PDB file of C-alpha atoms in Angstrom:
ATOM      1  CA  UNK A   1       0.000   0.000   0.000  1.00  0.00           C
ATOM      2  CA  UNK A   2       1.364   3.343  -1.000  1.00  0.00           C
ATOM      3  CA  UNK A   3       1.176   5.954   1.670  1.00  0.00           C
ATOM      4  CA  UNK A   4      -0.027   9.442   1.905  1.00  0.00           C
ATOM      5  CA  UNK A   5       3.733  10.443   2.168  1.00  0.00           C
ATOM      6  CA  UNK A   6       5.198   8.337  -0.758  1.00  0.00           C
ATOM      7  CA  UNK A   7       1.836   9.884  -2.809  1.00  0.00           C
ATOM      8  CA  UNK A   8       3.017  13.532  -1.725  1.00  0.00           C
ATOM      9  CA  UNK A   9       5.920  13.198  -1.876  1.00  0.00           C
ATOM     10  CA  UNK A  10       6.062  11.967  -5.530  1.00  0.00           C
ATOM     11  CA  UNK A  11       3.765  14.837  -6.475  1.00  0.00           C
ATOM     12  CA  UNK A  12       6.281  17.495  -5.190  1.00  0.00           C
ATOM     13  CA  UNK A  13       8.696  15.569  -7.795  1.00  0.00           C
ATOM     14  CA  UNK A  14       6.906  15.649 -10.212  1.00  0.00           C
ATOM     15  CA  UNK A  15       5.475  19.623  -9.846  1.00  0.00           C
ATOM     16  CA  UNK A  16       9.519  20.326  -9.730  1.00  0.00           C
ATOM     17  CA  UNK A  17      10.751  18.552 -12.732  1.00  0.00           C
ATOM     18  CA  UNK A  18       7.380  18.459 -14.818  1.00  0.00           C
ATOM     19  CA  UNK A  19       6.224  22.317 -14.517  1.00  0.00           C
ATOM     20  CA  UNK A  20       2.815  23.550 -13.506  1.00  0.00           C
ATOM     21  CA  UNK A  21       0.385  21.729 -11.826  1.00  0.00           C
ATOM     22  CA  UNK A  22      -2.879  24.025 -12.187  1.00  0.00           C
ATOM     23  CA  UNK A  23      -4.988  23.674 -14.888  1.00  0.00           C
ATOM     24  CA  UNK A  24      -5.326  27.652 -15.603  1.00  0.00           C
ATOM     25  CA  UNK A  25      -3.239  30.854 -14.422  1.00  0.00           C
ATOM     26  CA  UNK A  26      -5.488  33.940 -13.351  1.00  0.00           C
ATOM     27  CA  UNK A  27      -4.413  37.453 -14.183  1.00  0.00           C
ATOM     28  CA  UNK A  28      -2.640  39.040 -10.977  1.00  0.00           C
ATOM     29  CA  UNK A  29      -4.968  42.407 -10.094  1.00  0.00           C
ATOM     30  CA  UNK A  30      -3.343  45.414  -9.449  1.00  0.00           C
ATOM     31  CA  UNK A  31      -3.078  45.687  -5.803  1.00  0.00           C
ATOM     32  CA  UNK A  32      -4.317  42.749  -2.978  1.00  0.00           C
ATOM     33  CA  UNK A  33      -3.179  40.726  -0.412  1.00  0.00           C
ATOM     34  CA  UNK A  34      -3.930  36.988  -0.144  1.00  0.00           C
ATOM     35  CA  UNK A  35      -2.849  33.980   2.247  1.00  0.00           C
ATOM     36  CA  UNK A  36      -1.470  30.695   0.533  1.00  0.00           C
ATOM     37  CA  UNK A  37       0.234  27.662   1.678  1.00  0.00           C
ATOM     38  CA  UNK A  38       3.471  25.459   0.019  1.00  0.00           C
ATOM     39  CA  UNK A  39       3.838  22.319   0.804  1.00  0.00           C
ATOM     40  CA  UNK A  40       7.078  20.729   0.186  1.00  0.00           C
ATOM     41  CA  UNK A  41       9.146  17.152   0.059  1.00  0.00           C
ATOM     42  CA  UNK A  42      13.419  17.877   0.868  1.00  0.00           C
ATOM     43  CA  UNK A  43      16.184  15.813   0.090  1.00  0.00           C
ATOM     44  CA  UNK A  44      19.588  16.944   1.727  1.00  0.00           C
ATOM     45  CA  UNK A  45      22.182  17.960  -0.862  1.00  0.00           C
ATOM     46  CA  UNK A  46      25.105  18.400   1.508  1.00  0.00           C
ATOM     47  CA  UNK A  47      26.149  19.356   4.687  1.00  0.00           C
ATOM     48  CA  UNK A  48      29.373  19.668   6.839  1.00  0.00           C
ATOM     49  CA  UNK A  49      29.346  18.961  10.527  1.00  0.00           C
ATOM     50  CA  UNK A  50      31.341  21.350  12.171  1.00  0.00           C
ATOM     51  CA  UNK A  51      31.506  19.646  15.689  1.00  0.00           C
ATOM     52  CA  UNK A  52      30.807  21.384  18.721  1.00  0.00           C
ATOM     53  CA  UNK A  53      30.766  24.719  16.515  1.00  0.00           C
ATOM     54  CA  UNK A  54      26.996  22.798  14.870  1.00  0.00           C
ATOM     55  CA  UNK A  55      26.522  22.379  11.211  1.00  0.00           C
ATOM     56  CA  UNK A  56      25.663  23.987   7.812  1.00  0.00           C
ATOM     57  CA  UNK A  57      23.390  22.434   4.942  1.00  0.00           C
ATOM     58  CA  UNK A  58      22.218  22.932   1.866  1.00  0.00           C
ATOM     59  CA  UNK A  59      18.629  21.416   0.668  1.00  0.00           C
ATOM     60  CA  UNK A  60      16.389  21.435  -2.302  1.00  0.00           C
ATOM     61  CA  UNK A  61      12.737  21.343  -2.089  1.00  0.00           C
ATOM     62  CA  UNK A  62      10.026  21.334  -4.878  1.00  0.00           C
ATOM     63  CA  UNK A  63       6.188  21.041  -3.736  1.00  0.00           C
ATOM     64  CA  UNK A  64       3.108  22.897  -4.684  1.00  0.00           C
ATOM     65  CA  UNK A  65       0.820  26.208  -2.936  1.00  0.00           C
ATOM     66  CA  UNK A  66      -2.714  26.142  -2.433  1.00  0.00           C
ATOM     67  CA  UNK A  67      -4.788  29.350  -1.398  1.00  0.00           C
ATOM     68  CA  UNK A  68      -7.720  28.221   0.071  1.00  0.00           C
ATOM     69  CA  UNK A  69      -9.163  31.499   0.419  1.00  0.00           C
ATOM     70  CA  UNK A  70      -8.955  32.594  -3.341  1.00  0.00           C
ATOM     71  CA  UNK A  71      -8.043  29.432  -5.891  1.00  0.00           C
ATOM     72  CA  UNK A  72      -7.294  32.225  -8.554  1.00  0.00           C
ATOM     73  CA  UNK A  73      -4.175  34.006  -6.407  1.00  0.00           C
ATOM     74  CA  UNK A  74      -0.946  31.992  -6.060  1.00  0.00           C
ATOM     75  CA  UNK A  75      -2.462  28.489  -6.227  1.00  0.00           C
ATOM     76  CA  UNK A  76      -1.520  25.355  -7.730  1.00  0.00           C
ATOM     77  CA  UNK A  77       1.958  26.781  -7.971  1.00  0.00           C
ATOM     78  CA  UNK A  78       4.665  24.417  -8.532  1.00  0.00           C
ATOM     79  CA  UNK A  79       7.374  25.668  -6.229  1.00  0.00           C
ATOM     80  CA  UNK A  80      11.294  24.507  -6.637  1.00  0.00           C
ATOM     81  CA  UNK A  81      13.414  26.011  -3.571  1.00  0.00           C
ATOM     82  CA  UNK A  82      17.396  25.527  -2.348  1.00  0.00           C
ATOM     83  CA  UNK A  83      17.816  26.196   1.216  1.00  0.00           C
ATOM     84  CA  UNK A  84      20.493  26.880   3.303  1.00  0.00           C
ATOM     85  CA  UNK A  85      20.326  25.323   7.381  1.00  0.00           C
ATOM     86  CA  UNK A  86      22.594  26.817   9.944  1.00  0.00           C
ATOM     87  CA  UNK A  87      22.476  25.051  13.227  1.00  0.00           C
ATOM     88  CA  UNK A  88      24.831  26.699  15.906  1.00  0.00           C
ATOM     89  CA  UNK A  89      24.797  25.547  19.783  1.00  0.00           C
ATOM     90  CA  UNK A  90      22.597  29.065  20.733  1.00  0.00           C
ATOM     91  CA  UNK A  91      20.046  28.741  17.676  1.00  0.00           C
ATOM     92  CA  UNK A  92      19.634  27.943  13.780  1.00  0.00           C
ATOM     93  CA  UNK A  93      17.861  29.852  10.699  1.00  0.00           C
ATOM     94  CA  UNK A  94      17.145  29.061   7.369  1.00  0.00           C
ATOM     95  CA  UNK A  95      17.515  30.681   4.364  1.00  0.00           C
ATOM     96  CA  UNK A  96      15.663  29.617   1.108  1.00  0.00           C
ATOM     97  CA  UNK A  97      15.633  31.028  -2.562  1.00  0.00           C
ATOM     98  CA  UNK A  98      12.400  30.120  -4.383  1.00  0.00           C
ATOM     99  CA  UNK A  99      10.841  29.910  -7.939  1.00  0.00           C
ATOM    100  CA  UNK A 100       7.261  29.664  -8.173  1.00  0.00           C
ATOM    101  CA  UNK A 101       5.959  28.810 -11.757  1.00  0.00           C
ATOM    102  CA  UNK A 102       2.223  29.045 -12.423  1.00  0.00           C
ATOM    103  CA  UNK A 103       0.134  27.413 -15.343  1.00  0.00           C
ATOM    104  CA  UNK A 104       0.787  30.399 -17.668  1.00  0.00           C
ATOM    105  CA  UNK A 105       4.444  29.948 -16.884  1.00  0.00           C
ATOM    106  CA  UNK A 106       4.878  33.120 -15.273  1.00  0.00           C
ATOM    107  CA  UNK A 107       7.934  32.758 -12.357  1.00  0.00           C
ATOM    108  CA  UNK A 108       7.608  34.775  -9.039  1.00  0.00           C
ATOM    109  CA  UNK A 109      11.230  34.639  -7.122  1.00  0.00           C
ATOM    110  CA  UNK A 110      11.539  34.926  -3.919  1.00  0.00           C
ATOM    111  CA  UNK A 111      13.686  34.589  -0.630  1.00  0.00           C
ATOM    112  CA  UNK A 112      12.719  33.521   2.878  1.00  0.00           C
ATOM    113  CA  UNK A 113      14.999  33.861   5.833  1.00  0.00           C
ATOM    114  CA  UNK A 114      14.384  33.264   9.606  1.00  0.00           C
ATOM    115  CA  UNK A 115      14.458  30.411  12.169  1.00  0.00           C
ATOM    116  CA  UNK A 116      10.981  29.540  12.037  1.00  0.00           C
ATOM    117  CA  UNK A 117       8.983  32.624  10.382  1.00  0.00           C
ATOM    118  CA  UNK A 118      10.232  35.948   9.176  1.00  0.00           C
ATOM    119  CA  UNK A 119      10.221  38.255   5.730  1.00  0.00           C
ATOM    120  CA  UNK A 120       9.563  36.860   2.678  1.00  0.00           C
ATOM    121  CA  UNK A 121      11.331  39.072  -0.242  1.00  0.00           C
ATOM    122  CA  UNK A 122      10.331  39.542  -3.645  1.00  0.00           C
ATOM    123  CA  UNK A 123      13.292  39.093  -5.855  1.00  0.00           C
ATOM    124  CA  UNK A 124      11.603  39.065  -9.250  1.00  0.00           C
ATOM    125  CA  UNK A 125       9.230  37.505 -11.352  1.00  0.00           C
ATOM    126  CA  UNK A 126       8.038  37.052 -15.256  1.00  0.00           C
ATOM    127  CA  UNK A 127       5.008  38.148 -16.611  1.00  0.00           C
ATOM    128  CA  UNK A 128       2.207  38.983 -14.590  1.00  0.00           C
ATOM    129  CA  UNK A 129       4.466  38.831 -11.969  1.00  0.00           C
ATOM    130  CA  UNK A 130       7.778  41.022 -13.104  1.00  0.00           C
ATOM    131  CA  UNK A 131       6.440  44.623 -12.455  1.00  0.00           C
ATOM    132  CA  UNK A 132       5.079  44.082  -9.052  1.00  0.00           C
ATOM    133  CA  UNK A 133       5.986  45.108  -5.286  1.00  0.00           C
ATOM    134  CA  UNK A 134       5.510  42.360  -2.667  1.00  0.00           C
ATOM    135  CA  UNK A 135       5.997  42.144   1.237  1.00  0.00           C
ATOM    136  CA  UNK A 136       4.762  39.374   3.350  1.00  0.00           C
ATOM    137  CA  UNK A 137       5.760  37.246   5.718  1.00  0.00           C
ATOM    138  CA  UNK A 138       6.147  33.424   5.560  1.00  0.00           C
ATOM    139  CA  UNK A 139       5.892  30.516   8.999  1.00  0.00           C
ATOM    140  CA  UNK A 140       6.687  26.889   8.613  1.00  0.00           C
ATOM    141  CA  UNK A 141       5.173  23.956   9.719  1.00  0.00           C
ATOM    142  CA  UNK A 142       7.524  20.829  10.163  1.00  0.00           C
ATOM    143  CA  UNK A 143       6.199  17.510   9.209  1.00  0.00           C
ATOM    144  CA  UNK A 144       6.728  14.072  11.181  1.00  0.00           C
ATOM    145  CA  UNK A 145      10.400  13.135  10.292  1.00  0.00           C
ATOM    146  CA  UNK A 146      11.363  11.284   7.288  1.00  0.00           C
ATOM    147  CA  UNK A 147      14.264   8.812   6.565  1.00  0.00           C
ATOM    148  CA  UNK A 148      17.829  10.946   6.732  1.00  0.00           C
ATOM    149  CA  UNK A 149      18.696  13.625   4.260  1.00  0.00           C
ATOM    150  CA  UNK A 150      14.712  13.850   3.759  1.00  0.00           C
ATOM    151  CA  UNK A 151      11.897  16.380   5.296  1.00  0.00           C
ATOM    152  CA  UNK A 152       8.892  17.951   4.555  1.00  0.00           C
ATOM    153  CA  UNK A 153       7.011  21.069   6.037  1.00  0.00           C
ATOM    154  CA  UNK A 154       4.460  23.504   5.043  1.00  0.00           C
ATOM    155  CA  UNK A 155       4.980  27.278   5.000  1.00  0.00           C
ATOM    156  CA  UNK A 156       2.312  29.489   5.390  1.00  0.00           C
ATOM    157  CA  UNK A 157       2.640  32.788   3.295  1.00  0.00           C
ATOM    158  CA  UNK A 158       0.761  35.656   4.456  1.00  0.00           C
ATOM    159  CA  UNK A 159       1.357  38.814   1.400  1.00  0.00           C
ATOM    160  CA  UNK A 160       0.607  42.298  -0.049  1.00  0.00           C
ATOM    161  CA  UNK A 161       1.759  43.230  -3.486  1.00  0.00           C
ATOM    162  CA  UNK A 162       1.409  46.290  -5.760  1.00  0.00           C
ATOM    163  CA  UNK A 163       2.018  46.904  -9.347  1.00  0.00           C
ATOM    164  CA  UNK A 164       4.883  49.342 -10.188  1.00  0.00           C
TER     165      UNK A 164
END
């Protein structure tokens, strides 16, 4: 029997390598705010272990967003992210760079940063999403643990944009 995991986890494979997973892209409206999740699978690329000093790692993930509260605003997204872990004995943060690609094909780039919330910056984006402003803020959610070098979380987005 196939789990929920394996089945999730293929998906978020397959919205990485294959492209867009909705079925149509919306045009982006001037101004708005909206709140979306991305849900993502993570295999560990590397990482050095630094002994008593912690550890650094580097991570891709790839999943998919879904906006429950309006289908037509960054949903069905697929999402392909490298993130960089920095565990220290006093804390840890995370830095991620993200490309979101909807089912027009239009990319919104972003970064994250923070230990378990913080900014999100807008970096870029093509077509509808290339002449915009955008400020939000972004909090994870860590899934049960996986096998090593493997995770999965959801981060909830929370953002305001404006066209320039």
């Amino acid at each position: 029997m196939i789990s929920h995991i394996k089945i999730f986890l293929l998906a978020a494979i397959l919205a990485g390598v294959g492209g867009t997973i909705s079925a149509a892209g919306a045009p982006l409206p001037q101004t708005g705010s909206t709140s979306f999740s991305g849900y993502f699978a993570c295999r560990q690329l590397d990482a050095i272990d630094m002994g008593e000093a912690g550890s650094q790692n580097v991570a891709e993930c790839v999943g998919i967003t879904k906006n429950n509260i309006d289908p037509k605003l960054f949903d069905n997204m697929s999402v392909r992210c490298l993130e960089d872990g920095e565990t220290r004995v006093a804390a840890y943060k995370y830095s991620g760079w993200c490309t979101q690609t909807d089912a027009d094909g239009d990319k919104l780039f972003t970064s994250y940063t923070g230990p378990e919330s913080g900014p999100v910056t807008y970096i870029g984006g093509t077509g509808k999403y290339k002449n915009i402003s955008l400020e939000g803020t972004w909090a994870v959610h860590d899934a049960p643990a996986l096998p090593t070098g493997q995770f999965a979380f959801v981060i909830d987005y929370k953002i305001d944009w404006r066209g320039k």
